[in-house]
CSV table of C-alpha atoms in Angstrom, one decimal:
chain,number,residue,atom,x,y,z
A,143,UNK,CA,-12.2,23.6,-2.6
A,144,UNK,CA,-11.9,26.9,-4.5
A,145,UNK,CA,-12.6,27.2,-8.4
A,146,UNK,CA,-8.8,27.8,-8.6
A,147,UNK,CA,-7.9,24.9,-6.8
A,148,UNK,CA,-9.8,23.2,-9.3
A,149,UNK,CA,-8.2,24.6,-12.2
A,150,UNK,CA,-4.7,22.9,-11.3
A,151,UNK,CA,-6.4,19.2,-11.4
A,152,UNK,CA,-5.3,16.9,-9.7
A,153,UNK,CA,-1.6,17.9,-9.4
A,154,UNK,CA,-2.9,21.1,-7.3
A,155,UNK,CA,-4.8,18.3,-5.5
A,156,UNK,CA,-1.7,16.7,-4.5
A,157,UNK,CA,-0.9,19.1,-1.6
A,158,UNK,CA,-4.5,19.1,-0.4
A,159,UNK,CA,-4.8,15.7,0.2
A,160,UNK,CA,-1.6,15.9,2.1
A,161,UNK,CA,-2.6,18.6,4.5
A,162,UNK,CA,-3.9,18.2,8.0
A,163,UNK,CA,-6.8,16.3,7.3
A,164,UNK,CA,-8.2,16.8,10.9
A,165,UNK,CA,-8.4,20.7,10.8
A,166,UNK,CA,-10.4,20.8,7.4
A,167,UNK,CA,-14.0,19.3,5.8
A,168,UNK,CA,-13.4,16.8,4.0
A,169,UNK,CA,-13.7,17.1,0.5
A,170,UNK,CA,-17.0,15.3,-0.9
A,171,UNK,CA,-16.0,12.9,-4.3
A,172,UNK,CA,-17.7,10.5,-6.8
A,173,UNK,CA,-16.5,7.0,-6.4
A,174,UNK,CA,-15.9,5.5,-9.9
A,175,UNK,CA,-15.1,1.4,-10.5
A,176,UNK,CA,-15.2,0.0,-14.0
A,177,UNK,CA,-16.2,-3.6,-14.2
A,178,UNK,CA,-13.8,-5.7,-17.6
A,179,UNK,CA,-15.0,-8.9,-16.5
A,180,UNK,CA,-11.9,-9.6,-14.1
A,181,UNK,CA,-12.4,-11.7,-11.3
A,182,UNK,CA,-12.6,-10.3,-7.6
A,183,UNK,CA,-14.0,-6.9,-9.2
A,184,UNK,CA,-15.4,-4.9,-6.0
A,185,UNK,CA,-18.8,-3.7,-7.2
A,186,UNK,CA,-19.1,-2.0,-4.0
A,187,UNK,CA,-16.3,0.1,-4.5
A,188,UNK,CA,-15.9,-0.5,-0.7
A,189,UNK,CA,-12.7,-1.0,0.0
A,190,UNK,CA,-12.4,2.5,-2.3
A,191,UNK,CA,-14.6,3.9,-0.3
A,192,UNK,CA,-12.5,3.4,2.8
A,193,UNK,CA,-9.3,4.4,0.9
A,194,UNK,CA,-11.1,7.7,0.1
A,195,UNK,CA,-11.9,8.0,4.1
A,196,UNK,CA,-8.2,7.2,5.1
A,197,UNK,CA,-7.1,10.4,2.8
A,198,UNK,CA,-9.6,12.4,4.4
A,199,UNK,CA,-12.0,12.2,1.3
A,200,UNK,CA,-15.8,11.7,1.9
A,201,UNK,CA,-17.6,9.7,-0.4
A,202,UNK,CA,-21.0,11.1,-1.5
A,203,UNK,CA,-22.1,8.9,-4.6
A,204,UNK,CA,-20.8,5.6,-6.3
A,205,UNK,CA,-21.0,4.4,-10.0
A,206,UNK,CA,-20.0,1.4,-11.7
A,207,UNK,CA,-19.0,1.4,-15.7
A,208,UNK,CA,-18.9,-2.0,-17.6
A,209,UNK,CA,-16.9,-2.4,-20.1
A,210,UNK,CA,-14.8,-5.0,-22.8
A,211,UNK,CA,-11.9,-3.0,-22.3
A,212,UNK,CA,-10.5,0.7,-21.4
A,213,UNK,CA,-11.3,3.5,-23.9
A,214,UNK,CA,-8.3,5.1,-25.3
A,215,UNK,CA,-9.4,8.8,-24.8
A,216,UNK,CA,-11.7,8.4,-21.5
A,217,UNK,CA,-11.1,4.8,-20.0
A,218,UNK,CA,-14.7,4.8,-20.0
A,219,UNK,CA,-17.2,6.0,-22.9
A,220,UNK,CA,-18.1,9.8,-23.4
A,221,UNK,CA,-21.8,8.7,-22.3
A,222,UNK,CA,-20.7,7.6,-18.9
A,223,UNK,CA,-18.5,10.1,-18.5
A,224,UNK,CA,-21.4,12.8,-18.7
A,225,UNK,CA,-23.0,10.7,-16.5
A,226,UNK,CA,-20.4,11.0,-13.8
A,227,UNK,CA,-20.3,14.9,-14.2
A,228,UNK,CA,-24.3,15.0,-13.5
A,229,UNK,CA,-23.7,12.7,-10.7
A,230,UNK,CA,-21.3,15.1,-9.4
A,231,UNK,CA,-23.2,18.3,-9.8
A,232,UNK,CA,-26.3,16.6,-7.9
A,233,UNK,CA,-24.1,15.7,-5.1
A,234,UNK,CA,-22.1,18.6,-5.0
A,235,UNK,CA,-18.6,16.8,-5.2
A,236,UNK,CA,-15.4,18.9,-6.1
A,237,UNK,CA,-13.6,15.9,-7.2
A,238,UNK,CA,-13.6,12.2,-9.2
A,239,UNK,CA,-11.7,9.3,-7.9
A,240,UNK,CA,-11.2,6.1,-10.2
A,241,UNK,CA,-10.5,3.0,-8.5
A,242,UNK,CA,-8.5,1.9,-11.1
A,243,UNK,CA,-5.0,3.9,-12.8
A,244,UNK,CA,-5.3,6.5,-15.8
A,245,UNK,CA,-2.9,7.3,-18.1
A,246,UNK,CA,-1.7,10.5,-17.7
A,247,UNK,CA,-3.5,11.1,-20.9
A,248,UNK,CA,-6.7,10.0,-19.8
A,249,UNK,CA,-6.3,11.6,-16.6
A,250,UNK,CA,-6.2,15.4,-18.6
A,251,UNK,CA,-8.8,14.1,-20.7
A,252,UNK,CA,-11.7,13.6,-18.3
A,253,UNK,CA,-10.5,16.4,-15.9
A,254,UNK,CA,-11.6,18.5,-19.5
A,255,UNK,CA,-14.7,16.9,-19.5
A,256,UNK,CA,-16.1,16.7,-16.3
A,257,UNK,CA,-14.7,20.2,-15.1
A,258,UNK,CA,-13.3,18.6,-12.1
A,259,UNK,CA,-10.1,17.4,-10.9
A,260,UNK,CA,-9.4,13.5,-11.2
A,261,UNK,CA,-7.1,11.3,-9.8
A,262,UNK,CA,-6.9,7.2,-9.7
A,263,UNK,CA,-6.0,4.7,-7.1
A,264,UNK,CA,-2.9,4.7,-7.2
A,265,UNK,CA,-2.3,9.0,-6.9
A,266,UNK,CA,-5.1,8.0,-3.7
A,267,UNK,CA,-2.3,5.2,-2.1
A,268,UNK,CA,0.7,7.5,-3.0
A,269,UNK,CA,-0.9,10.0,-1.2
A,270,UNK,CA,-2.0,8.2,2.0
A,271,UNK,CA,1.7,6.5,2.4
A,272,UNK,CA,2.7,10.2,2.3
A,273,UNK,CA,0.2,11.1,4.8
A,274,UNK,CA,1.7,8.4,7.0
A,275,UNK,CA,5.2,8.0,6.9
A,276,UNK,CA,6.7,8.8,9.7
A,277,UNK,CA,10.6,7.5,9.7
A,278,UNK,CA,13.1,9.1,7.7
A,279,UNK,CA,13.3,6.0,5.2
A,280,UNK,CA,9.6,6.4,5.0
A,281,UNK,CA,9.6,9.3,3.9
A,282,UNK,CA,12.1,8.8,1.5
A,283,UNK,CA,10.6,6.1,0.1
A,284,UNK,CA,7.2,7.5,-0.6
A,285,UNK,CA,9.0,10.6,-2.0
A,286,UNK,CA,10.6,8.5,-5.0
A,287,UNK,CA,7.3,6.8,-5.3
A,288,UNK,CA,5.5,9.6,-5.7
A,289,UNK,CA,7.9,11.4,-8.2
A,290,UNK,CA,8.1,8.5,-10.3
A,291,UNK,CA,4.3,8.6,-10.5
A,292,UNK,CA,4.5,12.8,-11.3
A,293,UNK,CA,7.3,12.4,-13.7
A,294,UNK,CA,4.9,11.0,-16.4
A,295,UNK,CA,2.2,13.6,-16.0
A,296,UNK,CA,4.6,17.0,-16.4
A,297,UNK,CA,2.8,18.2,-19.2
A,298,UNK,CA,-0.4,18.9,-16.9
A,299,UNK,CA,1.4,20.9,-14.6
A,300,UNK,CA,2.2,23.4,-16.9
A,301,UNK,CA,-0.5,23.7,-19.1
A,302,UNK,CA,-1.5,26.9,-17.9
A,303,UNK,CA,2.0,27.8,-19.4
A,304,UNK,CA,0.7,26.5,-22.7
A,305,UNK,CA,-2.0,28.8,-22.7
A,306,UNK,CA,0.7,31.6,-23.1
A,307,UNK,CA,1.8,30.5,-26.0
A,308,UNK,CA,-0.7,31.9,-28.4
A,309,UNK,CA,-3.5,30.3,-30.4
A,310,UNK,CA,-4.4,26.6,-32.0
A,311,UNK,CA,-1.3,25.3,-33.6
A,312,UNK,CA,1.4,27.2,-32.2
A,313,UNK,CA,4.5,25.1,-30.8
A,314,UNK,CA,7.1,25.7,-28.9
A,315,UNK,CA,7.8,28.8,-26.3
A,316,UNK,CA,7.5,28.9,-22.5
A,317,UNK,CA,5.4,26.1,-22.0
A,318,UNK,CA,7.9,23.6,-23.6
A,319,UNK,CA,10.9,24.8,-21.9
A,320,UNK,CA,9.4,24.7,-18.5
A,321,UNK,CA,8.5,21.0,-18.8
A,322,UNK,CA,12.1,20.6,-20.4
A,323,UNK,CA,13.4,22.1,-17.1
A,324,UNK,CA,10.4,20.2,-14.8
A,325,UNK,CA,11.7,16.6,-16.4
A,326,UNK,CA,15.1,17.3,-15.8
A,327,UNK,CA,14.7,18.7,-11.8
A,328,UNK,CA,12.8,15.9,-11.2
A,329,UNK,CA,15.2,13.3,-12.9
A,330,UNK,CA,17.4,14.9,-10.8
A,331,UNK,CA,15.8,14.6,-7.4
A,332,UNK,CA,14.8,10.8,-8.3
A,333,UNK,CA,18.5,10.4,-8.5
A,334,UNK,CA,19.0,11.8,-5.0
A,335,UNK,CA,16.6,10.2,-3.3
A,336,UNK,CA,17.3,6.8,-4.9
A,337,UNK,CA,21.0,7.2,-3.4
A,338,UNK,CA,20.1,8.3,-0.3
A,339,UNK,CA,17.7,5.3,0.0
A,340,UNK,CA,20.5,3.4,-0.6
A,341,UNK,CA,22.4,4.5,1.9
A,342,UNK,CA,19.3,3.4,4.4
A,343,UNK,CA,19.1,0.0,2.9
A,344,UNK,CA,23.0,-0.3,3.4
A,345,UNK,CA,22.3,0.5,7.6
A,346,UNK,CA,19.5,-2.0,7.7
A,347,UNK,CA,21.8,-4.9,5.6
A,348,UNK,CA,24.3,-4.1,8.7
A,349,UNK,CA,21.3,-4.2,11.2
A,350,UNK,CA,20.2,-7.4,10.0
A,351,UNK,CA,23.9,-9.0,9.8
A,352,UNK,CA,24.5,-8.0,13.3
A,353,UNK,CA,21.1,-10.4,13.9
A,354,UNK,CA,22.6,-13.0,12.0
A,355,UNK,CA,25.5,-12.9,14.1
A,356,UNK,CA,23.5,-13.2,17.2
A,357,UNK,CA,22.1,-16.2,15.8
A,358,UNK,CA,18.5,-14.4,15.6
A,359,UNK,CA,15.5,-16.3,14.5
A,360,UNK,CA,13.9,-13.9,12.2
A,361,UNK,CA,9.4,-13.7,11.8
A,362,UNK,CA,8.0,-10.6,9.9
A,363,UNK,CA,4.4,-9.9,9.8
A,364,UNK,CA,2.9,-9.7,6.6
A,365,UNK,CA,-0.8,-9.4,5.5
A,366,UNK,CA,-3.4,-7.5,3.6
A,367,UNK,CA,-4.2,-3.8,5.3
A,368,UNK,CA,-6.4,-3.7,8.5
A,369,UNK,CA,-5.7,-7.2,9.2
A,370,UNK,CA,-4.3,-6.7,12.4
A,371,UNK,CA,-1.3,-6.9,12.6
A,372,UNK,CA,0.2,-3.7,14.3
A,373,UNK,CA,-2.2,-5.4,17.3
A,374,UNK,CA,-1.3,-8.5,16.8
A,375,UNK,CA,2.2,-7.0,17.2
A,376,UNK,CA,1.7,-5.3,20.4
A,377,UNK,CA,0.1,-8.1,21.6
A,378,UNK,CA,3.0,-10.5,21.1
A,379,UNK,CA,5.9,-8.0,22.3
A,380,UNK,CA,3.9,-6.2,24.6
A,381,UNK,CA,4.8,-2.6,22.6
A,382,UNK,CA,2.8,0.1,22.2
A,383,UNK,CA,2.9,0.6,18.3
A,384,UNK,CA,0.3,2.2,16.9
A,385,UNK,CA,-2.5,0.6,15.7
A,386,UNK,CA,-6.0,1.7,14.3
A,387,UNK,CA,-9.1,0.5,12.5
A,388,UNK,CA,-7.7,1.6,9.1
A,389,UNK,CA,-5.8,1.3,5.9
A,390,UNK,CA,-2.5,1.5,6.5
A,391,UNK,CA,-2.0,2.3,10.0
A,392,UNK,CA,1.8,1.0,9.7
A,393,UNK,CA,3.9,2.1,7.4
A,394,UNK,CA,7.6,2.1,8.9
A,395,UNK,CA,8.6,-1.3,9.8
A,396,UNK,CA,9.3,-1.6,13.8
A,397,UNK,CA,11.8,-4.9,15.0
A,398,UNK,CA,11.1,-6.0,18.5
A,399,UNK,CA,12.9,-8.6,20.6
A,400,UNK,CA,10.3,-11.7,21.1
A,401,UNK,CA,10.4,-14.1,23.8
A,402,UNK,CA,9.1,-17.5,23.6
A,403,UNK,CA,10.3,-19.4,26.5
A,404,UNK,CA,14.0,-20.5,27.9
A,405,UNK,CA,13.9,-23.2,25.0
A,406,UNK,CA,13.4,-20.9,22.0
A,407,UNK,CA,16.5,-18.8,21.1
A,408,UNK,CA,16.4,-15.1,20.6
A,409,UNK,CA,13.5,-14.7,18.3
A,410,UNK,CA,13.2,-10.8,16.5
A,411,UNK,CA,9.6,-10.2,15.4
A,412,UNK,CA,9.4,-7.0,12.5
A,413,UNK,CA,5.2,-5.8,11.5
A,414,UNK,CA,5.6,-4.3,7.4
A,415,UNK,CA,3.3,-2.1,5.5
A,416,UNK,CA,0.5,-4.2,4.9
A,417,UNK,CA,-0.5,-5.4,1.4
A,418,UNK,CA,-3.6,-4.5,-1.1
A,419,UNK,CA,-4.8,-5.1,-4.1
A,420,UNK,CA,-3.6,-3.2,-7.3
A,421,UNK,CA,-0.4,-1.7,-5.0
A,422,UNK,CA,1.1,0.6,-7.2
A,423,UNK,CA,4.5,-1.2,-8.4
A,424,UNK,CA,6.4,1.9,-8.0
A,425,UNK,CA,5.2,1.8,-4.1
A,426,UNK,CA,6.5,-2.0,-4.2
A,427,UNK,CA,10.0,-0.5,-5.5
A,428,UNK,CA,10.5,2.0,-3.3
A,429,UNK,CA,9.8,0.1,-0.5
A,430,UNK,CA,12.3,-2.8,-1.3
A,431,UNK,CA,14.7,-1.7,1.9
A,432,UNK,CA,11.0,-2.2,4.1
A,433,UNK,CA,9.5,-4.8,2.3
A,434,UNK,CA,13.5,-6.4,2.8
A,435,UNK,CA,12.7,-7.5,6.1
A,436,UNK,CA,10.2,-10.1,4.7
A,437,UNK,CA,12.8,-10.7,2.5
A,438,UNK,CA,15.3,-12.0,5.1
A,439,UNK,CA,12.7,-13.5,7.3
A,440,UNK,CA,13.2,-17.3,8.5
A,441,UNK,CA,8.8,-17.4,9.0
A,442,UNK,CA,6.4,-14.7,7.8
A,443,UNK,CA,3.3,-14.8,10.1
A,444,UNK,CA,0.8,-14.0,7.3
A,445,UNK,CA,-2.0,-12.9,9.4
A,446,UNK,CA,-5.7,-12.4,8.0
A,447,UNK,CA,-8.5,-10.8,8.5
A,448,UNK,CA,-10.9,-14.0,9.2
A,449,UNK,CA,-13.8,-11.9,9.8
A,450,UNK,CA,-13.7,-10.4,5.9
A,451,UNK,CA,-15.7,-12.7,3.9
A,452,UNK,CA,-13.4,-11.6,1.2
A,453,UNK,CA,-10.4,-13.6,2.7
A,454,UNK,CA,-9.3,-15.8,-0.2
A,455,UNK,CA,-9.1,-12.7,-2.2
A,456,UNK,CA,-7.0,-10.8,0.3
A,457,UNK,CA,-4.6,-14.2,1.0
A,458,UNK,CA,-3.8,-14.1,-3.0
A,459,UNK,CA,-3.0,-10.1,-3.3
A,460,UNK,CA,-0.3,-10.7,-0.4
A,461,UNK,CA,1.0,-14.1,-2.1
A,462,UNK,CA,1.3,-12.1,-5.5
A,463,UNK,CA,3.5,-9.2,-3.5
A,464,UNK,CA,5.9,-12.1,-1.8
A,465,UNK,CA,6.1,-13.3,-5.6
A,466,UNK,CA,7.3,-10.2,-6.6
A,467,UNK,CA,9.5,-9.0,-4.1
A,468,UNK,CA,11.1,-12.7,-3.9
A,469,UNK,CA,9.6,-13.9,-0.6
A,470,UNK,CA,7.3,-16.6,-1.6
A,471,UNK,CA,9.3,-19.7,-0.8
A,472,UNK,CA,9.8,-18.4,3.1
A,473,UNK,CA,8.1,-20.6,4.9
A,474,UNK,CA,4.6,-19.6,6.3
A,475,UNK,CA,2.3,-19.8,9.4
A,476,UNK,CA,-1.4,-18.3,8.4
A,477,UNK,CA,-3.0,-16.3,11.3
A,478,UNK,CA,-6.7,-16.0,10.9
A,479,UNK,CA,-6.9,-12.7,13.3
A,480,UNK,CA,-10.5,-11.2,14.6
A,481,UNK,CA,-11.6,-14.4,16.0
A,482,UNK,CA,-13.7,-12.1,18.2
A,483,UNK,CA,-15.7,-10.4,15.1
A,484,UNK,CA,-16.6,-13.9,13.2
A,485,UNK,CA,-20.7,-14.5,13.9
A,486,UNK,CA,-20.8,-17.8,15.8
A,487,UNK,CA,-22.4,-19.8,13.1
A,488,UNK,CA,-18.5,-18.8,11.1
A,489,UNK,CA,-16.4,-20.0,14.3
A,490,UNK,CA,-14.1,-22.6,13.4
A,491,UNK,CA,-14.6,-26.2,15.6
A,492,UNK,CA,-11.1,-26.1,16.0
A,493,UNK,CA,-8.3,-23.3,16.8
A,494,UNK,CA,-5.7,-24.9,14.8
A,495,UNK,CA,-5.8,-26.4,11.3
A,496,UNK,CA,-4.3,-26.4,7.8
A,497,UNK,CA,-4.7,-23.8,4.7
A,498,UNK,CA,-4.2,-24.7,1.2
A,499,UNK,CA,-1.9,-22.0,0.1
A,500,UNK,CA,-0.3,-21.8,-3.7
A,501,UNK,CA,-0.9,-26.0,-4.1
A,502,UNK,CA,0.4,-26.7,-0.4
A,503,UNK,CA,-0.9,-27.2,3.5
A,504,UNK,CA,-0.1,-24.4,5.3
A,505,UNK,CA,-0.7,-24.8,9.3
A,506,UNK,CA,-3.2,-21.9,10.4
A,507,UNK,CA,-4.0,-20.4,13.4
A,508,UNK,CA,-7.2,-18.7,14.9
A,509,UNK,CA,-7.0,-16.1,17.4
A,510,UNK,CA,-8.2,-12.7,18.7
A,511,UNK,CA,-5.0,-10.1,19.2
A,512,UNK,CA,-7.7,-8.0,20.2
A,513,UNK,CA,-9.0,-11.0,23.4
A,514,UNK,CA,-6.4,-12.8,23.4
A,515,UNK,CA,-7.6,-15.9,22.5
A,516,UNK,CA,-5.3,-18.2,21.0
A,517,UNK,CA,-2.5,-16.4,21.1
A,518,UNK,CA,-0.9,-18.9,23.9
A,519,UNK,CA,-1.3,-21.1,21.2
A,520,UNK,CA,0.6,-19.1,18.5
A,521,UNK,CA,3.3,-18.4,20.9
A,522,UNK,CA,4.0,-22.1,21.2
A,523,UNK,CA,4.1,-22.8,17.8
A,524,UNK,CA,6.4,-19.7,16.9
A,525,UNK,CA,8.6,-21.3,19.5
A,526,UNK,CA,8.7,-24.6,17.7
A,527,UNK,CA,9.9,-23.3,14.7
A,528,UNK,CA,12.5,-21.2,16.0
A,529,UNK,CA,14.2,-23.7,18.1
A,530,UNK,CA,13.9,-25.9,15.1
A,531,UNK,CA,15.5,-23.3,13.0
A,532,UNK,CA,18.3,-23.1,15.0
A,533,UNK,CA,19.5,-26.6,13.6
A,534,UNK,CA,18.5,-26.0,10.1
A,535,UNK,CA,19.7,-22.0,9.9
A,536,UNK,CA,23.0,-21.7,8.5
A,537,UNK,CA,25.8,-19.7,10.2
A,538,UNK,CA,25.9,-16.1,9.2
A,539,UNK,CA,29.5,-16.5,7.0
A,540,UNK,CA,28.4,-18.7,5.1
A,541,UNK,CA,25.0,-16.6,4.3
A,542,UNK,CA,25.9,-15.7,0.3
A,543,UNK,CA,22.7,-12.9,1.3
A,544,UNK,CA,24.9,-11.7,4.5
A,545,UNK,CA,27.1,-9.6,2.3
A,546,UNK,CA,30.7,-8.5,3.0
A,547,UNK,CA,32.0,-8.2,7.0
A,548,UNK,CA,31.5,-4.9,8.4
């Protein structure tokens, strides 16, 4: 990256991450994780690590901080921090990357001191979703995401403005008046996008009514990122979606007709973004009209990486999303997916079993999307369920969620 590049921090950074990653080096970074005592903390900074890859960052050194709680100034101590920056100068990387989010504050604060631009997890996911969106509602989605996210760090894009000003203790001029103006064009553009969002989640309200009508049995796939379930999708509807070994392959929720025999009435299966941990909450608003489908489901088919040894973890970030967006008490069928990576001293004796999930037994499956293995199983149970839900599914009028007639 070129010195000026780094001289706009990480809001210059913003488009360079969203360029074609594939035409360019990547750029090398320090991976940073700070340890409060929380539970689940990744000292490995490895699912970071794979974040950073996914942008089209490369990873060149790691370092873990431990501390009682965030300082004010630096989130970590002034000692660490100098650390960092000699970490950085020995590895040659152009950039930090903090596996946790700054204040905006805190953000400016150790871009000053280490010379280099830095930017958090959740700048890293905003950026990757925008990277990835590929539907119109994608796009908008991300967009407001991302401008909520900006909208609290104006002042650092116009610092250079402030320089202009004069010396120590001068206020007011050109500087101040461009933020004024900044705020309020990007209050503005929030506004758009929110109402044109809201025109999208008005056409997929209809979509799904029009389901309802059709008496449709309703499964969406939910599950942590890279859990497989654009493949398990495929596999299931016999699509070509696109899948890949990666952090958030899908973005755009795809709907596809399911069969499941002559028994089972029409069945619509939808794969969502997948899930992870410390999703930015704006990210989990402006998704709502995606992350709806779940919503509306009959089942979610909460499918898991079974080869991760860090399972349990995952299982509890996606129950704490349903909590949010109001899709925890949907019923449940747990998919334990990449039967074919679990070591055969890990292979479950049996394909089919039950999963304590939030104080309850949950039936769980075992299969390979990837083999195929057990997926005439799941088939025949997602068949049970939807020609049981055809007796217990009420009629689309009297829905209170199925809105107003067309």
């Amino acid at each position: 990256m070129a010195p000026s590049a780094r001289c706009g921090g990480a809001q210059a950074h913003l488009h360079h991450l969203s360029s074609d990653v594939s035409v360019r080096t990547p750029a090398p970074v320090v991976l940073v994780g700070v340890d409060f005592g929380l539970p689940h903390f990744d000292d490995t900074l490895e699912e970071l690590g794979l974040l950073a890859q996914t942008a089209g960052l490369q990873p060149v050194a790691r370092i873990v901080a431990r501390r009682k709680a965030p300082d004010a100034a630096l989130f970590i101590g002034s000692g660490k921090a100098d650390e960092i920056r000699m970490l950085a100068e020995h590895h040659g990387a152009l950039e930090i990357l903090f596996d946790q989010a700054l204040s905006p504050a805190q953000q400016r604060n150790l871009e000053r001191h280490l010379d280099r631009p830095v930017y958090d997890r959740t700048l890293l996911i905003l950026e990757i979703f925008a990277q990835r969106a590929r539907s119109h509602e994608g796009k908008l989605q991300v967009e407001l995401a991302r401008l909520q996210y900006l909208s609290t760090r104006l002042v650092r894009r116009w610092s250079h403005l402030e320089r202009q000003t004069g010396g120590a203790g001068v206020r007011g001029g050109p500087g101040e008046k461009q933020i004024e103006l900044d705020r309020r064009m990007i209050g503005d553009t929030i506004k758009r996008t929110k109402e044109r969002l809201a025109k999208v989640k008005k056409q997929r309200g209809t979509q799904r009514r029009q389901r309802e009508r059709r008496d449709t049995f309703n499964i969406s796939l939910v599950g942590y990122t890279n859990a497989g379930k654009s493949t398990l999708f495929n596999a299931l509807v016999k699509a070509r979606t696109y899948a890949a070994d990666q952090l958030f392959a899908t973005l755009d929720t795809t709907t596809r007709q399911l069969y499941l025999g002559e028994a089972a009435r029409s069945v619509s299966l939808s794969d969502t973004v997948g899930f992870i941990r410390d999703l930015p909450h704006g990210l989990v608003d402006a998704f709502q009209a995606t992350l709806q489908e779940a919503v509306d489901a009959d089942l979610l088919l909460h499918v898991v990486d079974g080869a991760n040894d860090a399972f349990p973890e995952q299982i509890e970030q996606v129950q704490r999303v349903l909590a949010e967006i109001g899709a925890s008490d949907i019923p449940q069928l747990l998919v334990f997916n990449k039967l074919d990576a679990v070591p055969p001293e890990r292979r479950p004796a049996e394909l089919e079993d039950t999963y304590e999930l939030d104080g309850r037994q949950v039936p769980r499956l075992f299969v390979s999307a990837r083999s195929g293995e057990g997926l005439p199983a799941l088939r025949t149970a997602l068949a049970a369920r939807a020609v049981a839900g055809s007796s217990t599914k009420p009629p689309a009028p009297a829905d209170p969620l199925a809105g107003e007639p067309d």
